Amino acid sequence: MHRKTEALIDLDAIRANYALACRLAPESRTIAVIKADAYGHGAVDVAHALQGSAPAFAVAIIDEALELREAGISEPLLVMEGVNSISALECAAEQELAVVVHNDEQLEDLERARLPTPISVWPKVDTGMHRLGLSPGSLADTVSRLRASDNCEASIVVCTHLASADVPGSAFTQQQLETFDACVADMGVLQSISNSGGILACPASHRDWNRPGYMLYGITPFSNDVASAAELRPAMTLQSEIIAIREVAASESVGYGGRWTASSAATIATVAIGYADGYPRHAPDGTPTIVNGCVAPLAGAVSMDLITIDVTGIEGARIGDTVTLWGEDLSVNTIAKAAGTIGYELLTGVTSRVARKFTM
Ligand SMILES: *Cc1c(COP(=O)(O)O)cnc(C)c1O
């Protein structure tokens, strides 16, 4: 019943990180991005925690928005991938969802629909990422068509997304900003560009609306130290417990495939977390965990439900001790780097088997 494999979520840290995003861009309004279950932290709880400070929330897909509405979240919600049918547009109108329009098909649907009330539309322009967005040359026409449509609210927010905001001073970001500015000039629309990286390191990308996600959860999007990111407070601590301890002799190996072999006598602790909980299967031997304030390196392949760590020399390590996989003293970015991925993937990959425990 009671498994001590938990993700502790510090909602106060999320509020502080949100406040930092606002403070860094005082001229902008800050929409809190809570897609993918708030990057694994629990979208409904995070939305509740930011109610009263965040004027709006953003999600990727309409189902995420509907879940928030069902849970009683009544703030404006932006669906960043937009919707792909007229019936979904009707649903968006009923639920008062704002939608991105990133291609001609979505624009045509919006013109053809007969919505009960006009909705807020965020046309997205492709300034170089080449993933989603209308071509810069077609933006003027799109905006005039939106203005002519009864389905579209008068206030239009033109947005784009930065491909390299995690690289401070990136020339590519500069190019995207120039492309954006050239195509929205004199259009009389609101603007939105910044994600976390843009907010923290590129003031020129701060516009009417900023869209931070990752930084709200207290992790830096940069691989190097950036001063503005130093204040971030990690919101998630992923922890588990030791459920077995054994001594192994020199040359004995541990786990599937015997990947790790003791070079001398060692104490191995088995911990109740594995890749089915979201701990990365690609984590190599030596990836740090923390036991009783000491680093205990991963020793052996990550299995579905368990990992094995080397607790040799950690005074008094025993069954029931807490093991921290990432959190305040061990950045998820460190684990991600060891496992060949990014912190975003690890945070969003913590599975539903792991109970979220919230502190205010
Ligand atoms: C996810 C996302 C964001 C937030 O990005 P972070 O790097 O997490 O801050 C902003 N805008 C769009 C369009 C997104 O998809």
Short mmCIF file of C-alpha atoms and ligand atoms in Angstrom, two decimals:
data_model
loop_
_atom_site.label_atom_id
_atom_site.label_comp_id
_atom_site.label_asym_id
_atom_site.label_seq_id
_atom_site.Cartn_x
_atom_site.Cartn_y
_atom_site.Cartn_z
CA MET A 1 0.00 0.00 0.00
CA HIS A 2 2.45 2.59 1.13
CA ARG A 3 5.34 2.87 -1.28
CA LYS A 4 7.93 5.46 -0.47
CA THR A 5 8.68 6.20 -4.12
CA GLU A 6 7.32 9.70 -4.41
CA ALA A 7 7.69 12.99 -6.23
CA LEU A 8 7.57 15.76 -3.64
CA ILE A 9 6.28 18.92 -5.30
CA ASP A 10 7.08 22.26 -3.68
CA LEU A 11 4.30 24.58 -4.86
CA ASP A 12 5.86 27.47 -3.03
CA ALA A 13 8.98 27.09 -5.19
CA ILE A 14 6.79 27.16 -8.31
CA ARG A 15 5.17 30.39 -7.09
CA ALA A 16 8.61 31.90 -6.46
CA ASN A 17 9.87 30.83 -9.90
CA TYR A 18 6.77 32.32 -11.51
CA ALA A 19 7.38 35.56 -9.62
CA LEU A 20 10.96 35.57 -10.94
CA ALA A 21 9.69 35.22 -14.52
CA CYS A 22 7.43 38.22 -13.93
CA ARG A 23 10.17 40.26 -12.27
CA LEU A 24 12.60 39.67 -15.15
CA ALA A 25 10.05 40.96 -17.66
CA PRO A 26 8.08 43.67 -15.86
CA GLU A 27 6.57 45.06 -19.07
CA SER A 28 5.18 41.68 -20.13
CA ARG A 29 2.31 39.56 -18.93
CA THR A 30 3.36 36.05 -18.03
CA ILE A 31 1.33 33.03 -19.08
CA ALA A 32 2.26 29.93 -17.08
CA VAL A 33 2.90 26.92 -19.34
CA ILE A 34 1.47 23.83 -17.65
CA LYS A 35 1.33 21.41 -20.58
CA ALA A 36 2.27 17.74 -20.09
CA ASP A 37 0.72 17.74 -16.61
CA ALA A 38 2.80 20.80 -15.70
CA TYR A 39 6.00 19.03 -16.83
CA GLY A 40 5.11 16.11 -14.58
CA HIS A 41 4.34 18.21 -11.51
CA GLY A 42 0.53 17.98 -11.67
CA ALA A 43 -1.27 20.57 -13.83
CA VAL A 44 -4.35 21.02 -11.66
CA ASP A 45 -2.37 21.54 -8.47
CA VAL A 46 0.10 23.86 -10.17
CA ALA A 47 -2.75 25.88 -11.68
CA HIS A 48 -4.37 26.19 -8.25
CA ALA A 49 -1.05 27.27 -6.77
CA LEU A 50 -0.67 30.04 -9.36
CA GLN A 51 -4.28 31.19 -9.27
CA GLY A 52 -4.44 34.84 -8.43
CA SER A 53 -0.97 35.55 -9.79
CA ALA A 54 -0.95 34.02 -13.29
CA PRO A 55 -3.50 35.73 -15.56
CA ALA A 56 -3.57 32.75 -17.96
CA PHE A 57 -2.25 29.23 -18.51
CA ALA A 58 -1.00 27.48 -21.64
CA VAL A 59 -1.20 23.81 -22.61
CA ALA A 60 -0.23 21.95 -25.78
CA ILE A 61 -3.48 20.22 -26.70
CA ILE A 62 -7.20 20.75 -26.18
CA ASP A 63 -7.63 17.66 -23.98
CA GLU A 64 -5.25 19.18 -21.47
CA ALA A 65 -7.32 22.36 -21.43
CA LEU A 66 -10.56 20.42 -20.95
CA GLU A 67 -9.08 18.55 -18.00
CA LEU A 68 -8.27 21.87 -16.36
CA ARG A 69 -11.76 23.21 -17.04
CA GLU A 70 -13.25 20.03 -15.55
CA ALA A 71 -11.15 20.58 -12.44
CA GLY A 72 -12.63 24.06 -12.10
CA ILE A 73 -9.80 26.17 -13.50
CA SER A 74 -11.60 29.18 -14.97
CA GLU A 75 -8.65 31.35 -16.06
CA PRO A 76 -7.97 31.97 -19.75
CA LEU A 77 -6.32 28.89 -21.30
CA LEU A 78 -4.25 28.87 -24.47
CA VAL A 79 -4.03 25.72 -26.61
CA MET A 80 -0.60 26.08 -28.21
CA GLU A 81 -1.04 23.49 -30.98
CA GLY A 82 -4.46 24.86 -31.79
CA VAL A 83 -7.27 22.53 -32.87
CA ASN A 84 -7.82 20.56 -36.04
CA SER A 85 -11.58 20.43 -36.61
CA ILE A 86 -14.63 22.66 -36.56
CA SER A 87 -16.16 20.62 -33.75
CA ALA A 88 -13.03 21.18 -31.66
CA LEU A 89 -13.34 24.91 -32.39
CA GLU A 90 -16.94 24.80 -31.14
CA CYS A 91 -15.73 23.07 -28.02
CA ALA A 92 -13.02 25.72 -27.59
CA ALA A 93 -15.64 28.47 -27.89
CA GLU A 94 -17.91 26.79 -25.34
CA GLN A 95 -15.04 26.36 -22.92
CA GLU A 96 -13.58 29.80 -23.64
CA LEU A 97 -10.23 28.49 -24.82
CA ALA A 98 -7.77 30.60 -26.80
CA VAL A 99 -6.26 28.80 -29.78
CA VAL A 100 -3.10 29.10 -31.80
CA VAL A 101 -3.58 29.08 -35.57
CA HIS A 102 -0.40 27.81 -37.17
CA ASN A 103 -1.49 26.64 -40.62
CA ASP A 104 -3.96 27.39 -43.41
CA GLU A 105 -6.22 24.47 -42.54
CA GLN A 106 -6.79 25.83 -39.05
CA LEU A 107 -7.42 29.29 -40.50
CA GLU A 108 -9.98 27.95 -42.98
CA ASP A 109 -11.77 25.99 -40.23
CA LEU A 110 -11.96 29.14 -38.20
CA GLU A 111 -13.50 31.05 -41.12
CA ARG A 112 -16.00 28.29 -41.88
CA ALA A 113 -17.16 27.60 -38.32
CA ARG A 114 -20.22 29.28 -36.80
CA LEU A 115 -19.14 29.72 -33.25
CA PRO A 116 -21.57 30.74 -30.50
CA THR A 117 -19.05 33.33 -29.29
CA PRO A 118 -15.85 34.65 -30.81
CA ILE A 119 -12.64 33.14 -29.46
CA SER A 120 -9.19 34.51 -28.80
CA VAL A 121 -6.82 33.56 -31.63
CA TRP A 122 -3.02 33.52 -31.53
CA PRO A 123 -1.67 33.26 -35.09
CA LYS A 124 1.75 31.65 -35.02
CA VAL A 125 4.44 32.64 -37.48
CA ASP A 126 7.36 30.42 -38.46
CA THR A 127 10.44 32.58 -37.96
CA GLY A 128 12.95 29.82 -38.57
CA MET A 129 12.24 26.83 -36.37
CA HIS A 130 10.31 25.23 -39.25
CA ARG A 131 8.13 23.11 -37.05
CA LEU A 132 4.83 24.99 -36.76
CA GLY A 133 3.73 28.38 -38.03
CA LEU A 134 2.50 30.40 -40.98
CA SER A 135 5.09 31.80 -43.33
CA PRO A 136 6.09 35.36 -42.43
CA GLY A 137 4.92 36.56 -45.85
CA SER A 138 1.37 35.32 -45.24
CA LEU A 139 0.91 36.88 -41.82
CA ALA A 140 -0.62 40.17 -42.97
CA ASP A 141 -3.24 38.34 -45.00
CA THR A 142 -3.95 35.97 -42.09
CA VAL A 143 -4.46 38.82 -39.67
CA SER A 144 -6.83 40.64 -42.00
CA ARG A 145 -8.84 37.44 -42.52
CA LEU A 146 -9.01 36.93 -38.76
CA ARG A 147 -10.17 40.52 -38.31
CA ALA A 148 -12.89 39.94 -40.87
CA SER A 149 -14.17 36.81 -39.12
CA ASP A 150 -16.99 36.96 -36.56
CA ASN A 151 -15.42 33.92 -34.89
CA CYS A 152 -12.31 35.78 -33.84
CA GLU A 153 -11.98 38.21 -30.94
CA ALA A 154 -10.71 41.68 -31.80
CA SER A 155 -7.52 41.35 -29.81
CA ILE A 156 -5.05 39.20 -31.75
CA VAL A 157 -1.75 37.91 -30.36
CA VAL A 158 0.88 37.01 -32.96
CA CYS A 159 3.35 34.48 -31.57
CA THR A 160 6.44 32.56 -32.56
CA HIS A 161 8.74 30.06 -30.86
CA LEU A 162 12.51 30.29 -30.41
CA ALA A 163 14.61 27.32 -31.49
CA SER A 164 17.78 28.23 -29.56
CA ALA A 165 16.68 30.24 -26.55
CA ASP A 166 18.74 27.90 -24.36
CA VAL A 167 21.89 29.36 -25.94
CA PRO A 168 22.36 32.88 -24.56
CA GLY A 169 23.39 35.33 -27.23
CA SER A 170 22.46 32.95 -30.04
CA ALA A 171 22.70 34.52 -33.49
CA PHE A 172 19.82 32.32 -34.59
CA THR A 173 17.56 33.87 -31.94
CA GLN A 174 18.59 37.29 -33.21
CA GLN A 175 17.59 36.28 -36.71
CA GLN A 176 14.23 34.99 -35.53
CA LEU A 177 13.53 38.26 -33.72
CA GLU A 178 14.37 40.26 -36.84
CA THR A 179 12.09 38.11 -38.97
CA PHE A 180 9.31 38.45 -36.40
CA ASP A 181 9.67 42.20 -36.04
CA ALA A 182 9.70 42.73 -39.78
CA CYS A 183 6.46 40.86 -40.29
CA VAL A 184 4.45 42.29 -37.37
CA ALA A 185 5.56 45.89 -37.86
CA ASP A 186 2.63 48.33 -37.96
CA MET A 187 0.11 45.53 -37.67
CA GLY A 188 -1.37 46.70 -34.39
CA VAL A 189 -1.35 43.22 -32.84
CA LEU A 190 -0.15 41.95 -29.49
CA GLN A 191 3.01 39.83 -29.53
CA SER A 192 4.40 36.73 -27.77
CA ILE A 193 7.83 35.15 -28.18
CA SER A 194 9.72 34.21 -24.99
CA ASN A 195 9.92 30.79 -23.46
CA SER A 196 12.05 30.24 -20.32
CA GLY A 197 15.37 30.77 -22.08
CA GLY A 198 14.15 34.00 -23.66
CA ILE A 199 12.86 35.36 -20.37
CA LEU A 200 16.09 34.56 -18.54
CA ALA A 201 18.66 35.62 -21.14
CA CYS A 202 17.09 37.58 -23.99
CA PRO A 203 15.22 40.73 -22.94
CA ALA A 204 14.66 41.65 -26.61
CA SER A 205 12.32 38.67 -26.83
CA HIS A 206 10.10 39.94 -24.00
CA ARG A 207 6.81 41.05 -25.52
CA ASP A 208 3.17 41.56 -24.46
CA TRP A 209 2.89 37.93 -23.39
CA ASN A 210 5.75 35.64 -22.30
CA ARG A 211 5.35 31.86 -22.08
CA PRO A 212 7.65 30.26 -19.48
CA GLY A 213 7.41 26.55 -18.77
CA TYR A 214 10.59 24.81 -17.63
CA MET A 215 11.83 27.63 -15.40
CA LEU A 216 8.59 27.54 -13.39
CA TYR A 217 9.69 24.14 -12.18
CA GLY A 218 12.95 25.58 -10.98
CA ILE A 219 15.42 24.14 -13.48
CA THR A 220 17.73 26.17 -15.68
CA PRO A 221 17.32 25.65 -19.41
CA PHE A 222 21.00 26.53 -19.92
CA SER A 223 23.98 24.22 -19.81
CA ASN A 224 26.19 26.98 -18.37
CA ASP A 225 25.66 29.26 -15.39
CA VAL A 226 23.46 32.24 -16.21
CA ALA A 227 23.05 34.80 -13.43
CA SER A 228 19.29 35.26 -13.80
CA ALA A 229 18.78 31.49 -13.41
CA ALA A 230 20.67 31.26 -10.12
CA GLU A 231 17.56 32.11 -8.12
CA LEU A 232 15.47 29.26 -9.49
CA ARG A 233 14.23 26.78 -6.92
CA PRO A 234 13.75 23.17 -8.09
CA ALA A 235 10.17 22.16 -7.39
CA MET A 236 10.37 18.39 -7.70
CA THR A 237 12.27 16.00 -5.47
CA LEU A 238 12.10 12.43 -6.73
CA GLN A 239 12.82 10.00 -3.94
CA SER A 240 12.54 6.36 -3.03
CA GLU A 241 13.85 4.04 -0.35
CA ILE A 242 16.36 1.27 0.14
CA ILE A 243 14.56 -2.07 0.28
CA ALA A 244 17.56 -4.44 0.42
CA ILE A 245 21.25 -4.31 1.28
CA ARG A 246 23.99 -6.84 0.57
CA GLU A 247 27.76 -7.18 0.56
CA VAL A 248 29.41 -8.24 -2.67
CA ALA A 249 32.97 -9.46 -2.99
CA ALA A 250 35.55 -8.16 -5.43
CA SER A 251 34.81 -9.36 -9.02
CA GLU A 252 31.14 -10.12 -8.28
CA SER A 253 28.73 -8.31 -10.56
CA VAL A 254 25.31 -6.75 -10.01
CA GLY A 255 22.05 -6.62 -11.95
CA TYR A 256 20.95 -7.50 -15.51
CA GLY A 257 23.84 -8.44 -17.72
CA GLY A 258 26.24 -8.03 -14.83
CA ARG A 259 27.00 -4.55 -16.10
CA TRP A 260 28.70 -3.38 -12.92
CA THR A 261 31.45 -5.40 -11.29
CA ALA A 262 32.90 -4.72 -7.85
CA SER A 263 36.60 -3.86 -8.02
CA SER A 264 36.83 -4.54 -4.29
CA ALA A 265 34.35 -5.60 -1.59
CA ALA A 266 31.31 -3.30 -1.74
CA THR A 267 27.94 -2.68 -0.12
CA ILE A 268 25.07 -2.60 -2.59
CA ALA A 269 21.67 -1.13 -1.77
CA THR A 270 18.62 -1.95 -3.87
CA VAL A 271 16.20 0.95 -4.28
CA ALA A 272 12.49 0.77 -5.11
CA ILE A 273 12.48 2.80 -8.29
CA GLY A 274 13.07 1.87 -11.92
CA TYR A 275 12.37 2.91 -15.47
CA ALA A 276 8.66 2.13 -15.05
CA ASP A 277 8.65 5.03 -12.59
CA GLY A 278 10.49 7.32 -14.98
CA TYR A 279 14.06 6.87 -13.79
CA PRO A 280 16.06 6.83 -17.06
CA ARG A 281 17.03 3.34 -18.19
CA HIS A 282 20.06 4.77 -19.97
CA ALA A 283 21.63 6.09 -16.76
CA PRO A 284 25.18 4.69 -16.69
CA ASP A 285 27.10 3.28 -13.72
CA GLY A 286 28.26 6.15 -11.56
CA THR A 287 25.14 8.31 -12.01
CA PRO A 288 24.74 9.96 -8.59
CA THR A 289 21.95 9.42 -6.08
CA ILE A 290 21.92 10.77 -2.53
CA VAL A 291 21.64 8.64 0.61
CA ASN A 292 21.92 10.23 4.05
CA GLY A 293 23.54 13.30 2.55
CA CYS A 294 26.20 11.29 0.70
CA VAL A 295 26.53 10.53 -2.99
CA ALA A 296 25.82 6.90 -3.81
CA PRO A 297 26.60 6.05 -7.44
CA LEU A 298 24.41 3.83 -9.58
CA ALA A 299 25.93 0.34 -9.82
CA GLY A 300 24.33 -1.87 -12.42
CA ALA A 301 21.63 -1.55 -15.08
CA VAL A 302 18.40 0.27 -14.26
CA SER A 303 15.60 -2.29 -14.23
CA MET A 304 11.85 -1.79 -14.45
CA ASP A 305 11.14 -1.47 -10.75
CA LEU A 306 14.55 -1.28 -9.11
CA ILE A 307 17.99 0.25 -9.24
CA THR A 308 21.15 -0.79 -7.39
CA ILE A 309 23.52 1.76 -5.89
CA ASP A 310 26.92 1.54 -4.25
CA VAL A 311 26.63 2.64 -0.61
CA THR A 312 30.08 1.41 0.41
CA GLY A 313 31.35 3.62 3.20
CA ILE A 314 28.07 5.47 3.73
CA GLU A 315 27.76 5.30 7.49
CA GLY A 316 24.67 3.41 8.65
CA ALA A 317 22.97 3.07 5.26
CA ARG A 318 20.16 0.59 5.83
CA ILE A 319 16.77 -0.66 4.66
CA GLY A 320 14.17 2.11 4.82
CA ASP A 321 16.61 4.95 4.20
CA THR A 322 15.48 7.61 1.77
CA VAL A 323 17.25 7.83 -1.58
CA THR A 324 17.04 11.05 -3.58
CA LEU A 325 17.17 10.58 -7.34
CA TRP A 326 16.95 14.30 -8.14
CA GLY A 327 15.86 17.47 -6.42
CA GLU A 328 17.33 20.50 -4.74
CA ASP A 329 20.78 19.04 -4.03
CA LEU A 330 21.02 16.97 -7.19
CA SER A 331 19.83 18.67 -10.36
CA VAL A 332 17.65 16.71 -12.73
CA ASN A 333 19.89 18.23 -15.42
CA THR A 334 22.85 16.28 -13.99
CA ILE A 335 20.97 13.00 -14.22
CA ALA A 336 19.68 13.89 -17.69
CA LYS A 337 23.17 14.66 -18.95
CA ALA A 338 24.48 11.36 -17.60
CA ALA A 339 21.63 9.52 -19.32
CA GLY A 340 22.02 11.36 -22.62
CA THR A 341 18.79 13.34 -22.45
CA ILE A 342 17.43 16.63 -21.10
CA GLY A 343 15.73 17.47 -17.81
CA TYR A 344 12.48 18.21 -19.64
CA GLU A 345 12.23 14.56 -20.65
CA LEU A 346 12.92 13.25 -17.16
CA LEU A 347 10.43 15.57 -15.44
CA THR A 348 7.66 14.79 -17.92
CA GLY A 349 8.56 11.10 -17.80
CA VAL A 350 7.81 10.46 -14.14
CA THR A 351 4.97 7.98 -14.44
CA SER A 352 1.61 7.77 -12.71
CA ARG A 353 2.93 4.97 -10.48
CA VAL A 354 4.83 7.64 -8.56
CA ALA A 355 2.59 9.47 -6.10
CA ARG A 356 2.87 13.27 -6.16
CA LYS A 357 2.97 14.80 -2.70
CA PHE A 358 2.41 18.53 -2.55
CA THR A 359 3.74 21.02 -0.07
CA MET A 360 2.45 24.57 -0.07
C1 LIG B 1 6.59 24.34 -24.25
C2 LIG B 1 6.46 25.66 -24.88
C3 LIG B 1 6.83 26.82 -24.19
C4 LIG B 1 7.58 26.77 -22.87
O1 LIG B 1 8.91 26.44 -23.12
P1 LIG B 1 9.99 26.29 -21.92
O2 LIG B 1 11.27 26.07 -22.61
O3 LIG B 1 9.54 25.11 -21.12
O4 LIG B 1 9.91 27.55 -21.14
C5 LIG B 1 6.56 28.03 -24.78
N1 LIG B 1 5.97 28.11 -26.00
C6 LIG B 1 5.63 27.01 -26.70
C7 LIG B 1 4.99 27.17 -28.04
C8 LIG B 1 5.85 25.76 -26.17
O5 LIG B 1 5.52 24.68 -26.88
#
